[in-house]
């Protein structure tokens, strides 16, 4: 029937999307450079080798390493306008000096002071960019810490025309942090003309979408880290290709599931990603369709998790 044909057409992942996704998987590499001059040099070299006047840029910033993270932010502030999309994978590596009791108490979340500082840096990096020209992925504990410090940037359209969209790679269940492959999209609709809570993410209209993982396999810590990196890279690529953030997170969660399922860690702890074949891409597309059918949407989800996780 016509309805069935329209439904199949709506569900189909375009060849351009698949090609972009394959490139994101293929060129996903380590983001452990701590020399901002080297980051600058690599970025400019990339620009010189790509015909597109303004390609997309995706990289990681570690909020848990103040010196290295600040250098990365410094380099990005210099080159940000050379790229059509700025994709950021926000990490929060625990400090080596942290004791076990501190780890249990803080759950590796940022302190209020650190969250405020990083929020200001993120705001400065995003300010003035064109509409829908940035994509940010982070873990839920860092996001909640920024809510606690009231330091979540208000992007004025940079993270979405009507709403600020944040891709989250894990979730909170029954007050506990869980990274089981699920993804989330948290969105905030700010009213910049309302001085009484219009720009407060805990008071303004907000919504959240939980995307259950289409696969439930367990994996090693090394595989999980690489799967989270792939999740962020895929989300940035989808947003840069003009895709709706919710569908972008569905595809990103599917990429993560495939990395967890097919990626292998050898005896020396080295992670080997899945092979970059059309068979793997087809599996990602199938998982994306299943993920879209299982989305759980919750009004005020970030507020509920904020209370559930124990922040005051």
PDB file of N, CA and C in Angstrom, residues 17-93:
ATOM      1  N   UNK A  17      24.024   9.356   4.284  1.00  0.00           N
ATOM      2  CA  UNK A  17      24.181   9.164   5.726  1.00  0.00           C
ATOM      3  C   UNK A  17      25.098   7.987   6.011  1.00  0.00           C
ATOM      4  N   UNK A  18      24.893   6.893   5.284  1.00  0.00           N
ATOM      5  CA  UNK A  18      25.709   5.699   5.493  1.00  0.00           C
ATOM      6  C   UNK A  18      27.162   5.991   5.148  1.00  0.00           C
ATOM      7  N   UNK A  19      27.397   6.716   4.046  1.00  0.00           N
ATOM      8  CA  UNK A  19      28.763   7.048   3.660  1.00  0.00           C
ATOM      9  C   UNK A  19      29.428   7.918   4.713  1.00  0.00           C
ATOM     10  N   UNK A  20      28.694   8.912   5.235  1.00  0.00           N
ATOM     11  CA  UNK A  20      29.253   9.772   6.282  1.00  0.00           C
ATOM     12  C   UNK A  20      29.573   8.969   7.528  1.00  0.00           C
ATOM     13  N   UNK A  21      28.681   8.037   7.860  1.00  0.00           N
ATOM     14  CA  UNK A  21      28.886   7.214   9.040  1.00  0.00           C
ATOM     15  C   UNK A  21      30.105   6.323   8.861  1.00  0.00           C
ATOM     16  N   UNK A  22      30.277   5.764   7.670  1.00  0.00           N
ATOM     17  CA  UNK A  22      31.431   4.910   7.417  1.00  0.00           C
ATOM     18  C   UNK A  22      32.720   5.714   7.549  1.00  0.00           C
ATOM     19  N   UNK A  23      32.696   6.948   7.065  1.00  0.00           N
ATOM     20  CA  UNK A  23      33.882   7.787   7.192  1.00  0.00           C
ATOM     21  C   UNK A  23      34.168   8.107   8.651  1.00  0.00           C
ATOM     22  N   UNK A  24      33.114   8.349   9.439  1.00  0.00           N
ATOM     23  CA  UNK A  24      33.316   8.646  10.854  1.00  0.00           C
ATOM     24  C   UNK A  24      33.958   7.457  11.552  1.00  0.00           C
ATOM     25  N   UNK A  25      33.519   6.245  11.206  1.00  0.00           N
ATOM     26  CA  UNK A  25      34.112   5.054  11.801  1.00  0.00           C
ATOM     27  C   UNK A  25      35.546   4.864  11.321  1.00  0.00           C
ATOM     28  N   UNK A  26      35.763   5.114  10.039  1.00  0.00           N
ATOM     29  CA  UNK A  26      37.070   4.844   9.448  1.00  0.00           C
ATOM     30  C   UNK A  26      38.134   5.786   9.994  1.00  0.00           C
ATOM     31  N   UNK A  27      37.775   7.043  10.186  1.00  0.00           N
ATOM     32  CA  UNK A  27      38.775   8.027  10.580  1.00  0.00           C
ATOM     33  C   UNK A  27      38.769   8.327  12.078  1.00  0.00           C
ATOM     34  N   UNK A  28      37.993   7.555  12.839  1.00  0.00           N
ATOM     35  CA  UNK A  28      38.014   7.721  14.279  1.00  0.00           C
ATOM     36  C   UNK A  28      39.378   7.312  14.803  1.00  0.00           C
ATOM     37  N   UNK A  29      40.063   8.227  15.464  1.00  0.00           N
ATOM     38  CA  UNK A  29      41.412   7.943  15.941  1.00  0.00           C
ATOM     39  C   UNK A  29      41.605   8.415  17.361  1.00  0.00           C
ATOM     40  N   UNK A  30      42.799   8.222  17.902  1.00  0.00           N
ATOM     41  CA  UNK A  30      43.066   8.640  19.279  1.00  0.00           C
ATOM     42  C   UNK A  30      43.018  10.141  19.430  1.00  0.00           C
ATOM     43  N   UNK A  31      42.601  10.603  20.597  1.00  0.00           N
ATOM     44  CA  UNK A  31      42.516  12.042  20.859  1.00  0.00           C
ATOM     45  C   UNK A  31      43.319  12.371  22.107  1.00  0.00           C
ATOM     46  N   UNK A  32      44.554  11.861  22.163  1.00  0.00           N
ATOM     47  CA  UNK A  32      45.361  12.027  23.367  1.00  0.00           C
ATOM     48  C   UNK A  32      46.468  13.061  23.190  1.00  0.00           C
ATOM     49  N   UNK A  33      46.363  13.906  22.149  1.00  0.00           N
ATOM     50  CA  UNK A  33      47.372  14.946  21.978  1.00  0.00           C
ATOM     51  C   UNK A  33      47.208  16.006  23.060  1.00  0.00           C
ATOM     52  N   UNK A  34      48.279  16.371  23.737  1.00  0.00           N
ATOM     53  CA  UNK A  34      48.181  17.403  24.771  1.00  0.00           C
ATOM     54  C   UNK A  34      48.967  18.650  24.400  1.00  0.00           C
ATOM     55  N   UNK A  35      49.439  18.720  23.165  1.00  0.00           N
ATOM     56  CA  UNK A  35      50.170  19.873  22.686  1.00  0.00           C
ATOM     57  C   UNK A  35      49.257  20.640  21.743  1.00  0.00           C
ATOM     58  N   UNK A  36      48.781  21.816  22.173  1.00  0.00           N
ATOM     59  CA  UNK A  36      47.788  22.500  21.367  1.00  0.00           C
ATOM     60  C   UNK A  36      48.370  22.975  20.043  1.00  0.00           C
ATOM     61  N   UNK A  37      49.685  23.217  19.987  1.00  0.00           N
ATOM     62  CA  UNK A  37      50.293  23.584  18.709  1.00  0.00           C
ATOM     63  C   UNK A  37      50.232  22.418  17.723  1.00  0.00           C
ATOM     64  N   UNK A  38      50.388  21.183  18.246  1.00  0.00           N
ATOM     65  CA  UNK A  38      50.285  20.006  17.385  1.00  0.00           C
ATOM     66  C   UNK A  38      48.855  19.819  16.909  1.00  0.00           C
ATOM     67  N   UNK A  39      47.898  20.096  17.780  1.00  0.00           N
ATOM     68  CA  UNK A  39      46.497  20.017  17.372  1.00  0.00           C
ATOM     69  C   UNK A  39      46.224  21.024  16.261  1.00  0.00           C
ATOM     70  N   UNK A  40      46.752  22.231  16.413  1.00  0.00           N
ATOM     71  CA  UNK A  40      46.595  23.247  15.380  1.00  0.00           C
ATOM     72  C   UNK A  40      47.204  22.783  14.060  1.00  0.00           C
ATOM     73  N   UNK A  41      48.426  22.256  14.123  1.00  0.00           N
ATOM     74  CA  UNK A  41      49.128  21.816  12.920  1.00  0.00           C
ATOM     75  C   UNK A  41      48.357  20.697  12.218  1.00  0.00           C
ATOM     76  N   UNK A  42      47.861  19.739  13.013  1.00  0.00           N
ATOM     77  CA  UNK A  42      47.110  18.631  12.423  1.00  0.00           C
ATOM     78  C   UNK A  42      45.811  19.114  11.774  1.00  0.00           C
ATOM     79  N   UNK A  43      45.147  20.076  12.421  1.00  0.00           N
ATOM     80  CA  UNK A  43      43.895  20.598  11.884  1.00  0.00           C
ATOM     81  C   UNK A  43      44.137  21.342  10.575  1.00  0.00           C
ATOM     82  N   UNK A  44      45.163  22.158  10.543  1.00  0.00           N
ATOM     83  CA  UNK A  44      45.466  22.905   9.324  1.00  0.00           C
ATOM     84  C   UNK A  44      45.906  21.975   8.202  1.00  0.00           C
ATOM     85  N   UNK A  45      46.624  20.911   8.561  1.00  0.00           N
ATOM     86  CA  UNK A  45      47.016  19.928   7.553  1.00  0.00           C
ATOM     87  C   UNK A  45      45.781  19.245   6.975  1.00  0.00           C
ATOM     88  N   UNK A  46      44.815  18.941   7.857  1.00  0.00           N
ATOM     89  CA  UNK A  46      43.565  18.344   7.402  1.00  0.00           C
ATOM     90  C   UNK A  46      42.854  19.267   6.426  1.00  0.00           C
ATOM     91  N   UNK A  47      42.801  20.552   6.760  1.00  0.00           N
ATOM     92  CA  UNK A  47      42.130  21.517   5.901  1.00  0.00           C
ATOM     93  C   UNK A  47      42.766  21.575   4.515  1.00  0.00           C
ATOM     94  N   UNK A  48      44.082  21.500   4.467  1.00  0.00           N
ATOM     95  CA  UNK A  48      44.791  21.618   3.195  1.00  0.00           C
ATOM     96  C   UNK A  48      44.580  20.406   2.299  1.00  0.00           C
ATOM     97  N   UNK A  49      44.137  19.282   2.887  1.00  0.00           N
ATOM     98  CA  UNK A  49      43.989  18.044   2.117  1.00  0.00           C
ATOM     99  C   UNK A  49      42.548  17.742   1.759  1.00  0.00           C
ATOM    100  N   UNK A  50      41.623  18.598   2.188  1.00  0.00           N
ATOM    101  CA  UNK A  50      40.204  18.382   1.919  1.00  0.00           C
ATOM    102  C   UNK A  50      39.701  19.497   1.016  1.00  0.00           C
ATOM    103  N   UNK A  51      38.981  19.118  -0.029  1.00  0.00           N
ATOM    104  CA  UNK A  51      38.520  20.110  -0.993  1.00  0.00           C
ATOM    105  C   UNK A  51      37.408  20.986  -0.434  1.00  0.00           C
ATOM    106  N   UNK A  52      36.623  20.433   0.470  1.00  0.00           N
ATOM    107  CA  UNK A  52      35.536  21.206   1.062  1.00  0.00           C
ATOM    108  C   UNK A  52      36.114  22.413   1.793  1.00  0.00           C
ATOM    109  N   UNK A  53      35.523  23.584   1.536  1.00  0.00           N
ATOM    110  CA  UNK A  53      36.058  24.808   2.148  1.00  0.00           C
ATOM    111  C   UNK A  53      35.927  24.780   3.658  1.00  0.00           C
ATOM    112  N   UNK A  54      34.867  24.150   4.162  1.00  0.00           N
ATOM    113  CA  UNK A  54      34.650  24.104   5.613  1.00  0.00           C
ATOM    114  C   UNK A  54      34.218  22.696   6.022  1.00  0.00           C
ATOM    115  N   UNK A  55      35.149  21.785   6.216  1.00  0.00           N
ATOM    116  CA  UNK A  55      34.787  20.427   6.652  1.00  0.00           C
ATOM    117  C   UNK A  55      34.366  20.416   8.117  1.00  0.00           C
ATOM    118  N   UNK A  56      33.908  19.257   8.574  1.00  0.00           N
ATOM    119  CA  UNK A  56      33.549  19.091   9.977  1.00  0.00           C
ATOM    120  C   UNK A  56      34.783  18.704  10.789  1.00  0.00           C
ATOM    121  N   UNK A  57      34.800  19.110  12.041  1.00  0.00           N
ATOM    122  CA  UNK A  57      35.882  18.737  12.956  1.00  0.00           C
ATOM    123  C   UNK A  57      35.285  18.064  14.176  1.00  0.00           C
ATOM    124  N   UNK A  58      35.825  16.906  14.531  1.00  0.00           N
ATOM    125  CA  UNK A  58      35.408  16.211  15.749  1.00  0.00           C
ATOM    126  C   UNK A  58      36.646  15.871  16.564  1.00  0.00           C
ATOM    127  N   UNK A  59      36.613  16.197  17.853  1.00  0.00           N
ATOM    128  CA  UNK A  59      37.747  15.890  18.716  1.00  0.00           C
ATOM    129  C   UNK A  59      37.250  15.725  20.151  1.00  0.00           C
ATOM    130  N   UNK A  60      38.143  15.307  21.039  1.00  0.00           N
ATOM    131  CA  UNK A  60      37.803  15.110  22.452  1.00  0.00           C
ATOM    132  C   UNK A  60      38.446  16.185  23.312  1.00  0.00           C
ATOM    133  N   UNK A  61      37.759  16.518  24.394  1.00  0.00           N
ATOM    134  CA  UNK A  61      38.282  17.439  25.401  1.00  0.00           C
ATOM    135  C   UNK A  61      38.102  16.777  26.754  1.00  0.00           C
ATOM    136  N   UNK A  62      39.192  16.649  27.513  1.00  0.00           N
ATOM    137  CA  UNK A  62      39.142  15.960  28.801  1.00  0.00           C
ATOM    138  C   UNK A  62      39.019  16.978  29.928  1.00  0.00           C
ATOM    139  N   UNK A  63      37.820  17.064  30.529  1.00  0.00           N
ATOM    140  CA  UNK A  63      37.596  17.971  31.649  1.00  0.00           C
ATOM    141  C   UNK A  63      38.296  17.495  32.917  1.00  0.00           C
ATOM    142  N   UNK A  64      38.716  16.234  32.937  1.00  0.00           N
ATOM    143  CA  UNK A  64      39.404  15.711  34.106  1.00  0.00           C
ATOM    144  C   UNK A  64      40.883  16.033  34.123  1.00  0.00           C
ATOM    145  N   UNK A  65      41.424  16.524  33.010  1.00  0.00           N
ATOM    146  CA  UNK A  65      42.841  16.909  32.905  1.00  0.00           C
ATOM    147  C   UNK A  65      42.888  18.391  32.574  1.00  0.00           C
ATOM    148  N   UNK A  66      43.034  19.214  33.591  1.00  0.00           N
ATOM    149  CA  UNK A  66      42.854  20.653  33.421  1.00  0.00           C
ATOM    150  C   UNK A  66      43.832  21.251  32.421  1.00  0.00           C
ATOM    151  N   UNK A  67      45.108  20.882  32.519  1.00  0.00           N
ATOM    152  CA  UNK A  67      46.117  21.491  31.656  1.00  0.00           C
ATOM    153  C   UNK A  67      45.898  21.084  30.202  1.00  0.00           C
ATOM    154  N   UNK A  68      45.797  19.754  29.961  1.00  0.00           N
ATOM    155  CA  UNK A  68      45.634  19.269  28.597  1.00  0.00           C
ATOM    156  C   UNK A  68      44.293  19.721  28.012  1.00  0.00           C
ATOM    157  N   UNK A  69      43.242  19.656  28.823  1.00  0.00           N
ATOM    158  CA  UNK A  69      41.938  20.087  28.335  1.00  0.00           C
ATOM    159  C   UNK A  69      41.908  21.561  27.980  1.00  0.00           C
ATOM    160  N   UNK A  70      42.556  22.385  28.782  1.00  0.00           N
ATOM    161  CA  UNK A  70      42.605  23.822  28.508  1.00  0.00           C
ATOM    162  C   UNK A  70      43.374  24.112  27.217  1.00  0.00           C
ATOM    163  N   UNK A  71      44.439  23.341  26.977  1.00  0.00           N
ATOM    164  CA  UNK A  71      45.205  23.524  25.740  1.00  0.00           C
ATOM    165  C   UNK A  71      44.349  23.174  24.522  1.00  0.00           C
ATOM    166  N   UNK A  72      43.575  22.099  24.648  1.00  0.00           N
ATOM    167  CA  UNK A  72      42.695  21.726  23.544  1.00  0.00           C
ATOM    168  C   UNK A  72      41.672  22.823  23.275  1.00  0.00           C
ATOM    169  N   UNK A  73      41.067  23.364  24.334  1.00  0.00           N
ATOM    170  CA  UNK A  73      40.090  24.433  24.173  1.00  0.00           C
ATOM    171  C   UNK A  73      40.729  25.667  23.549  1.00  0.00           C
ATOM    172  N   UNK A  74      41.974  25.950  23.930  1.00  0.00           N
ATOM    173  CA  UNK A  74      42.683  27.094  23.373  1.00  0.00           C
ATOM    174  C   UNK A  74      42.891  26.932  21.869  1.00  0.00           C
ATOM    175  N   UNK A  75      43.298  25.740  21.452  1.00  0.00           N
ATOM    176  CA  UNK A  75      43.513  25.500  20.025  1.00  0.00           C
ATOM    177  C   UNK A  75      42.206  25.571  19.253  1.00  0.00           C
ATOM    178  N   UNK A  76      41.119  25.027  19.844  1.00  0.00           N
ATOM    179  CA  UNK A  76      39.830  25.045  19.164  1.00  0.00           C
ATOM    180  C   UNK A  76      39.306  26.463  18.999  1.00  0.00           C
ATOM    181  N   UNK A  77      39.565  27.318  19.968  1.00  0.00           N
ATOM    182  CA  UNK A  77      39.096  28.702  19.871  1.00  0.00           C
ATOM    183  C   UNK A  77      39.752  29.436  18.703  1.00  0.00           C
ATOM    184  N   UNK A  78      40.946  29.003  18.308  1.00  0.00           N
ATOM    185  CA  UNK A  78      41.662  29.650  17.207  1.00  0.00           C
ATOM    186  C   UNK A  78      41.166  29.168  15.849  1.00  0.00           C
ATOM    187  N   UNK A  79      40.833  27.873  15.760  1.00  0.00           N
ATOM    188  CA  UNK A  79      40.505  27.287  14.452  1.00  0.00           C
ATOM    189  C   UNK A  79      39.018  27.036  14.259  1.00  0.00           C
ATOM    190  N   UNK A  80      38.181  27.338  15.238  1.00  0.00           N
ATOM    191  CA  UNK A  80      36.778  26.917  15.207  1.00  0.00           C
ATOM    192  C   UNK A  80      36.021  27.425  13.988  1.00  0.00           C
ATOM    193  N   UNK A  81      36.315  28.628  13.510  1.00  0.00           N
ATOM    194  CA  UNK A  81      35.560  29.205  12.409  1.00  0.00           C
ATOM    195  C   UNK A  81      35.965  28.644  11.052  1.00  0.00           C
ATOM    196  N   UNK A  82      36.975  27.787  11.019  1.00  0.00           N
ATOM    197  CA  UNK A  82      37.381  27.162   9.763  1.00  0.00           C
ATOM    198  C   UNK A  82      36.547  25.921   9.439  1.00  0.00           C
ATOM    199  N   UNK A  83      35.675  25.513  10.377  1.00  0.00           N
ATOM    200  CA  UNK A  83      34.930  24.271  10.209  1.00  0.00           C
ATOM    201  C   UNK A  83      33.435  24.532  10.243  1.00  0.00           C
ATOM    202  N   UNK A  84      32.696  23.796   9.413  1.00  0.00           N
ATOM    203  CA  UNK A  84      31.245  23.960   9.369  1.00  0.00           C
ATOM    204  C   UNK A  84      30.579  23.408  10.618  1.00  0.00           C
ATOM    205  N   UNK A  85      31.173  22.370  11.200  1.00  0.00           N
ATOM    206  CA  UNK A  85      30.639  21.795  12.438  1.00  0.00           C
ATOM    207  C   UNK A  85      31.776  21.553  13.412  1.00  0.00           C
ATOM    208  N   UNK A  86      31.533  21.885  14.659  1.00  0.00           N
ATOM    209  CA  UNK A  86      32.473  21.612  15.739  1.00  0.00           C
ATOM    210  C   UNK A  86      31.882  20.515  16.610  1.00  0.00           C
ATOM    211  N   UNK A  87      32.453  19.315  16.525  1.00  0.00           N
ATOM    212  CA  UNK A  87      31.983  18.182  17.310  1.00  0.00           C
ATOM    213  C   UNK A  87      32.909  17.928  18.488  1.00  0.00           C
ATOM    214  N   UNK A  88      32.348  17.894  19.691  1.00  0.00           N
ATOM    215  CA  UNK A  88      33.152  17.719  20.901  1.00  0.00           C
ATOM    216  C   UNK A  88      32.700  16.471  21.660  1.00  0.00           C
ATOM    217  N   UNK A  89      33.660  15.653  22.014  1.00  0.00           N
ATOM    218  CA  UNK A  89      33.426  14.510  22.887  1.00  0.00           C
ATOM    219  C   UNK A  89      34.024  14.862  24.243  1.00  0.00           C
ATOM    220  N   UNK A  90      33.161  15.213  25.206  1.00  0.00           N
ATOM    221  CA  UNK A  90      33.624  15.651  26.518  1.00  0.00           C
ATOM    222  C   UNK A  90      33.929  14.432  27.382  1.00  0.00           C
ATOM    223  N   UNK A  91      35.183  14.311  27.799  1.00  0.00           N
ATOM    224  CA  UNK A  91      35.609  13.244  28.699  1.00  0.00           C
ATOM    225  C   UNK A  91      35.789  13.811  30.098  1.00  0.00           C
ATOM    226  N   UNK A  92      35.850  12.937  31.084  1.00  0.00           N
ATOM    227  CA  UNK A  92      36.089  13.365  32.459  1.00  0.00           C
ATOM    228  C   UNK A  92      36.913  12.292  33.156  1.00  0.00           C
ATOM    229  N   UNK A  93      38.202  12.220  32.778  1.00  0.00           N
ATOM    230  CA  UNK A  93      39.094  11.208  33.321  1.00  0.00           C
ATOM    231  C   UNK A  93      39.388  11.493  34.789  1.00  0.00           C
TER     232      UNK A  93
END
